[in-house]
């Protein structure tokens, strides 16, 4: 004897149908079946989730947020649902920002011995990778993408974002990949980075003085757009301004997002003062002038997201920088 399905079974069927139509991008049918699933199983999170996913794909973020929050009420311990709530709120606000740290967010699950060595070095170097973009249009750029390209792409995918450009603050291997210089070359391996993103079809953006160094690590010149101080890169409705800050490298630059009051400083400015200048291609008086003339004129409460170490603010670093300028007698 075959029994007719009850509301629980029917609700599950309609939820699965909603998923099928969502994958086919038939949003009207996906919504219809999600509605039925919610009616048949009002205390079940999946119906609300399917409805929210359909709304999100159509960029109806207000409806998606409402649906995701209803789903969380049904399953309050579901981490994935809480993440969807976060994405919907970001989309409503319009700004997308992720600070990724090797050993925490990426470079955590090595698939082979070579990756294990690379990920170990990445965790020791502790440099940040940034994803910045427009949460409404779901597009972002990867800044200083290095060490674990697959991991970076996976973060964007999990956030329902599409990386459209690769951007570099400067050419050093721990920010763009390539073969490390001595003494970091002891591993005898090449660090994945911007070259792999270019090979995947992403255009590369870099300050013009550092462009030749990217060619040396295998990034085709035809794939690069070079920038001068003051150039603006648009990602949907988000605008990022290139601020040329030579000193750590000739083409070192920072990215100022006027709309969100943030500065991504690369290795120019750290929490504690100027970036490192102990290598042959760097110069302390130059980096101090760059910070004084091009960063200290930003609003004092500008949040500074560094290439390594803690986040800081312009006003928090002002005295340290000016004291060092006075100590060295920099003009």
XYZ file of C-alpha atoms in Angstrom:
331
model
C 0.000 0.000 0.000
C 1.386 3.402 -1.018
C 0.549 6.228 1.367
C 0.031 9.760 0.181
C 2.831 12.053 1.320
C 2.103 14.186 4.372
C 2.856 17.914 4.649
C 6.386 17.248 5.863
C 7.240 15.156 2.812
C 5.445 17.504 0.447
C 7.261 20.473 1.945
C 10.588 18.752 1.364
C 9.664 18.010 -2.248
C 8.744 21.636 -2.920
C 11.948 22.820 -1.245
C 13.973 20.556 -3.535
C 12.030 21.795 -6.546
C 12.783 25.363 -5.498
C 16.484 24.501 -5.487
C 16.262 22.919 -8.939
C 14.520 25.951 -10.425
C 16.979 28.269 -8.693
C 19.876 26.482 -10.396
C 18.028 26.865 -13.687
C 17.635 30.594 -12.917
C 13.859 30.261 -13.188
C 13.274 32.554 -10.253
C 9.489 32.718 -10.588
C 9.117 28.946 -10.256
C 11.761 28.802 -7.514
C 9.818 31.397 -5.523
C 6.535 29.559 -6.049
C 7.886 26.269 -4.734
C 9.662 27.956 -1.830
C 6.360 29.628 -0.886
C 4.623 26.244 -0.848
C 7.425 24.718 1.237
C 7.092 27.506 3.803
C 3.308 27.010 3.997
C 3.570 23.252 4.405
C 6.431 23.367 6.904
C 6.323 26.774 8.634
C 8.775 25.761 11.352
C 11.405 24.415 8.946
C 14.337 26.572 7.927
C 14.797 25.200 4.398
C 11.707 26.819 2.891
C 12.752 30.268 4.140
C 16.321 29.593 3.038
C 15.250 28.688 -0.518
C 13.064 31.767 -0.696
C 15.932 33.911 0.577
C 18.401 32.432 -1.903
C 16.040 33.201 -4.765
C 15.578 36.790 -3.589
C 19.335 37.207 -3.116
C 20.061 36.047 -6.672
C 17.623 38.669 -7.923
C 19.361 41.274 -5.721
C 16.268 41.782 -3.618
C 18.408 41.960 -0.514
C 15.694 43.268 1.832
C 13.517 40.218 1.154
C 16.530 37.914 1.363
C 17.471 39.330 4.767
C 13.943 38.826 6.081
C 13.888 35.232 4.811
C 17.318 34.383 6.213
C 16.382 35.798 9.604
C 13.237 33.650 9.624
C 15.385 30.642 8.779
C 17.718 31.430 11.688
C 14.734 31.539 14.052
C 13.999 27.943 13.010
C 17.642 26.845 13.259
C 19.446 29.263 15.612
C 22.684 27.251 15.678
C 23.113 27.028 11.910
C 26.363 28.860 11.114
C 25.725 28.901 7.352
C 22.364 30.617 7.825
C 23.920 33.244 10.076
C 26.518 33.863 7.372
C 23.712 34.461 4.874
C 22.213 37.054 7.212
C 25.599 38.808 7.278
C 25.810 38.791 3.466
C 22.313 40.212 3.084
C 23.049 43.015 5.561
C 26.276 43.867 3.740
C 24.441 43.895 0.425
C 21.907 46.327 1.825
C 24.735 48.631 2.945
C 26.646 48.206 -0.310
C 30.241 47.795 0.900
C 32.103 44.478 0.953
C 35.368 44.078 2.870
C 37.347 41.035 3.968
C 40.754 40.899 5.624
C 42.190 37.396 5.132
C 45.018 36.030 7.252
C 47.031 32.898 6.330
C 46.648 30.210 8.944
C 43.260 31.563 9.969
C 41.169 32.288 6.859
C 43.299 30.745 4.109
C 46.366 28.491 3.866
C 44.947 26.101 6.436
C 44.436 22.741 4.680
C 47.500 21.771 2.674
C 46.895 19.102 0.037
C 50.541 18.063 -0.449
C 54.032 18.559 1.066
C 54.809 21.594 -1.110
C 51.620 23.353 -0.044
C 52.442 22.442 3.533
C 55.747 24.315 3.263
C 54.129 27.293 1.546
C 51.302 27.495 4.071
C 53.768 27.240 6.948
C 55.784 30.147 5.559
C 52.579 32.117 4.957
C 51.492 31.655 8.557
C 54.889 32.896 9.752
C 54.871 35.946 7.455
C 51.413 36.990 8.697
C 50.590 39.281 5.783
C 47.029 40.212 4.989
C 45.102 39.714 1.758
C 42.091 41.964 1.165
C 38.871 41.532 -0.775
C 37.127 44.861 -1.389
C 34.103 45.603 -3.519
C 30.453 46.339 -4.067
C 28.177 44.063 -2.057
C 25.182 45.057 -4.195
C 26.684 44.054 -7.547
C 28.605 41.136 -5.946
C 31.960 42.062 -7.517
C 35.256 42.674 -5.729
C 38.996 42.997 -6.226
C 41.696 40.910 -4.574
C 44.466 43.050 -3.083
C 47.865 41.412 -2.529
C 46.486 37.944 -3.291
C 49.223 35.518 -2.348
C 50.139 32.130 -0.795
C 46.787 30.349 -1.271
C 45.004 31.441 -4.447
C 42.472 28.603 -4.276
C 41.659 29.561 -0.699
C 41.144 33.211 -1.649
C 38.811 32.250 -4.488
C 36.921 29.919 -2.142
C 36.300 32.743 0.351
C 34.852 34.919 -2.405
C 32.690 32.073 -3.676
C 31.373 31.334 -0.190
C 30.469 35.021 0.098
C 28.645 34.913 -3.263
C 31.190 37.401 -4.638
C 33.010 37.460 -7.962
C 36.641 38.611 -8.041
C 37.058 40.794 -11.142
C 40.568 42.239 -10.719
C 43.874 41.513 -9.007
C 45.558 44.540 -7.426
C 49.009 44.896 -5.838
C 50.286 47.377 -3.254
C 53.854 46.466 -4.290
C 55.818 43.709 -5.976
C 57.412 41.814 -3.058
C 56.925 38.058 -3.131
C 54.892 37.886 0.086
C 52.274 40.147 -1.518
C 52.190 38.995 -5.155
C 53.923 35.599 -5.173
C 56.875 34.398 -7.199
C 60.281 33.046 -6.245
C 61.404 34.421 -2.874
C 64.752 36.258 -2.705
C 67.512 35.211 -0.278
C 67.281 34.206 2.528
C 63.621 33.270 1.902
C 64.542 31.079 -1.082
C 65.644 28.198 1.140
C 62.406 26.345 0.371
C 63.244 26.253 -3.335
C 59.623 26.786 -4.328
C 57.519 29.424 -6.039
C 54.831 31.140 -4.006
C 51.433 31.225 -5.769
C 49.914 34.649 -6.249
C 48.988 37.238 -8.808
C 50.376 35.231 -11.743
C 47.864 32.460 -11.059
C 44.987 34.961 -10.876
C 46.063 36.459 -14.198
C 46.180 32.971 -15.717
C 42.582 32.517 -14.525
C 41.578 35.545 -16.601
C 41.808 38.409 -14.104
C 43.344 41.734 -15.202
C 46.168 43.005 -12.994
C 46.458 46.555 -11.629
C 49.701 47.940 -10.208
C 51.531 51.236 -9.686
C 53.613 51.890 -12.810
C 57.024 51.865 -11.057
C 56.560 48.262 -9.900
C 55.104 46.869 -13.138
C 58.422 45.552 -14.475
C 58.873 43.414 -11.392
C 55.546 41.692 -12.044
C 56.668 40.932 -15.600
C 59.737 39.263 -14.093
C 57.562 36.821 -12.122
C 55.530 35.886 -15.198
C 52.645 38.370 -15.380
C 52.212 39.340 -19.074
C 52.532 43.073 -19.692
C 49.400 42.977 -21.841
C 47.387 41.837 -18.836
C 48.455 44.771 -16.668
C 47.002 48.217 -16.193
C 49.541 50.568 -14.642
C 48.507 53.460 -12.439
C 49.763 56.824 -11.273
C 49.115 58.613 -8.006
C 45.490 59.708 -7.817
C 44.083 57.151 -10.260
C 40.720 55.716 -9.234
C 39.680 52.090 -9.636
C 35.938 51.483 -9.733
C 34.355 48.242 -8.540
C 30.641 48.631 -9.037
C 29.779 51.678 -6.966
C 32.947 51.517 -4.832
C 35.853 53.798 -5.721
C 39.414 53.100 -4.606
C 42.082 55.752 -5.081
C 45.735 54.891 -5.711
C 48.051 56.796 -3.382
C 51.668 56.463 -4.510
C 53.873 56.047 -1.417
C 57.410 55.115 -2.543
C 59.922 54.045 0.058
C 59.301 50.382 0.808
C 59.521 49.828 -2.948
C 59.692 52.385 -5.792
C 56.076 51.725 -6.790
C 54.651 51.006 -3.363
C 51.132 52.378 -3.013
C 48.185 52.519 -0.655
C 44.491 52.347 -1.489
C 42.133 54.897 -0.054
C 38.429 54.147 -0.153
C 36.888 57.528 0.478
C 33.362 56.176 0.933
C 34.212 53.831 3.783
C 36.955 55.889 5.447
C 39.532 53.126 5.101
C 43.118 52.973 3.915
C 44.831 49.754 2.867
C 48.454 50.661 3.495
C 50.371 47.607 2.297
C 53.865 47.833 3.787
C 54.013 51.647 3.840
C 52.459 52.308 7.245
C 52.088 49.866 10.125
C 50.689 50.011 13.616
C 53.803 51.474 15.239
C 55.072 53.634 12.409
C 56.591 53.362 8.920
C 57.038 50.071 7.089
C 60.352 48.279 6.802
C 63.196 49.928 4.859
C 66.065 47.513 5.441
C 66.377 46.227 1.867
C 68.338 47.611 -1.072
C 65.222 48.752 -2.907
C 63.847 50.719 0.060
C 64.685 54.048 1.628
C 63.609 55.392 5.020
C 63.632 59.145 4.254
C 61.553 58.446 1.133
C 58.933 56.401 2.962
C 58.742 59.027 5.718
C 58.128 61.759 3.138
C 55.471 59.600 1.475
C 53.618 59.122 4.741
C 53.939 62.770 5.756
C 52.926 64.250 2.408
C 50.321 61.719 1.227
C 48.853 59.913 4.230
C 48.948 62.292 7.177
C 46.689 64.692 5.250
C 43.883 62.106 5.328
C 41.205 62.455 8.029
C 42.693 61.510 11.380
C 40.087 58.836 12.029
C 40.854 57.017 8.761
C 41.171 53.318 9.617
C 44.487 51.898 8.401
C 44.464 48.235 7.385
C 48.094 47.215 7.166
C 49.986 44.619 5.174
C 51.163 42.986 8.402
C 50.062 43.435 11.985
C 47.316 45.260 13.802
C 44.890 47.757 12.349
C 45.539 51.369 13.324
C 44.423 54.929 12.439
C 46.127 57.951 10.884
C 46.056 59.982 14.097
C 47.492 57.068 16.066
C 50.600 57.027 13.855
C 51.032 60.761 13.269
C 53.282 61.498 16.254
C 55.501 58.458 15.659
C 56.071 59.413 12.026
C 56.747 63.085 12.737
C 59.124 62.205 15.592
C 61.111 59.919 13.276
C 61.213 62.626 10.589
C 62.601 65.092 13.145
C 65.115 62.512 14.420
C 66.531 61.891 10.940
C 66.260 65.524 9.854
C 64.189 64.625 6.795
C 63.349 67.734 4.771
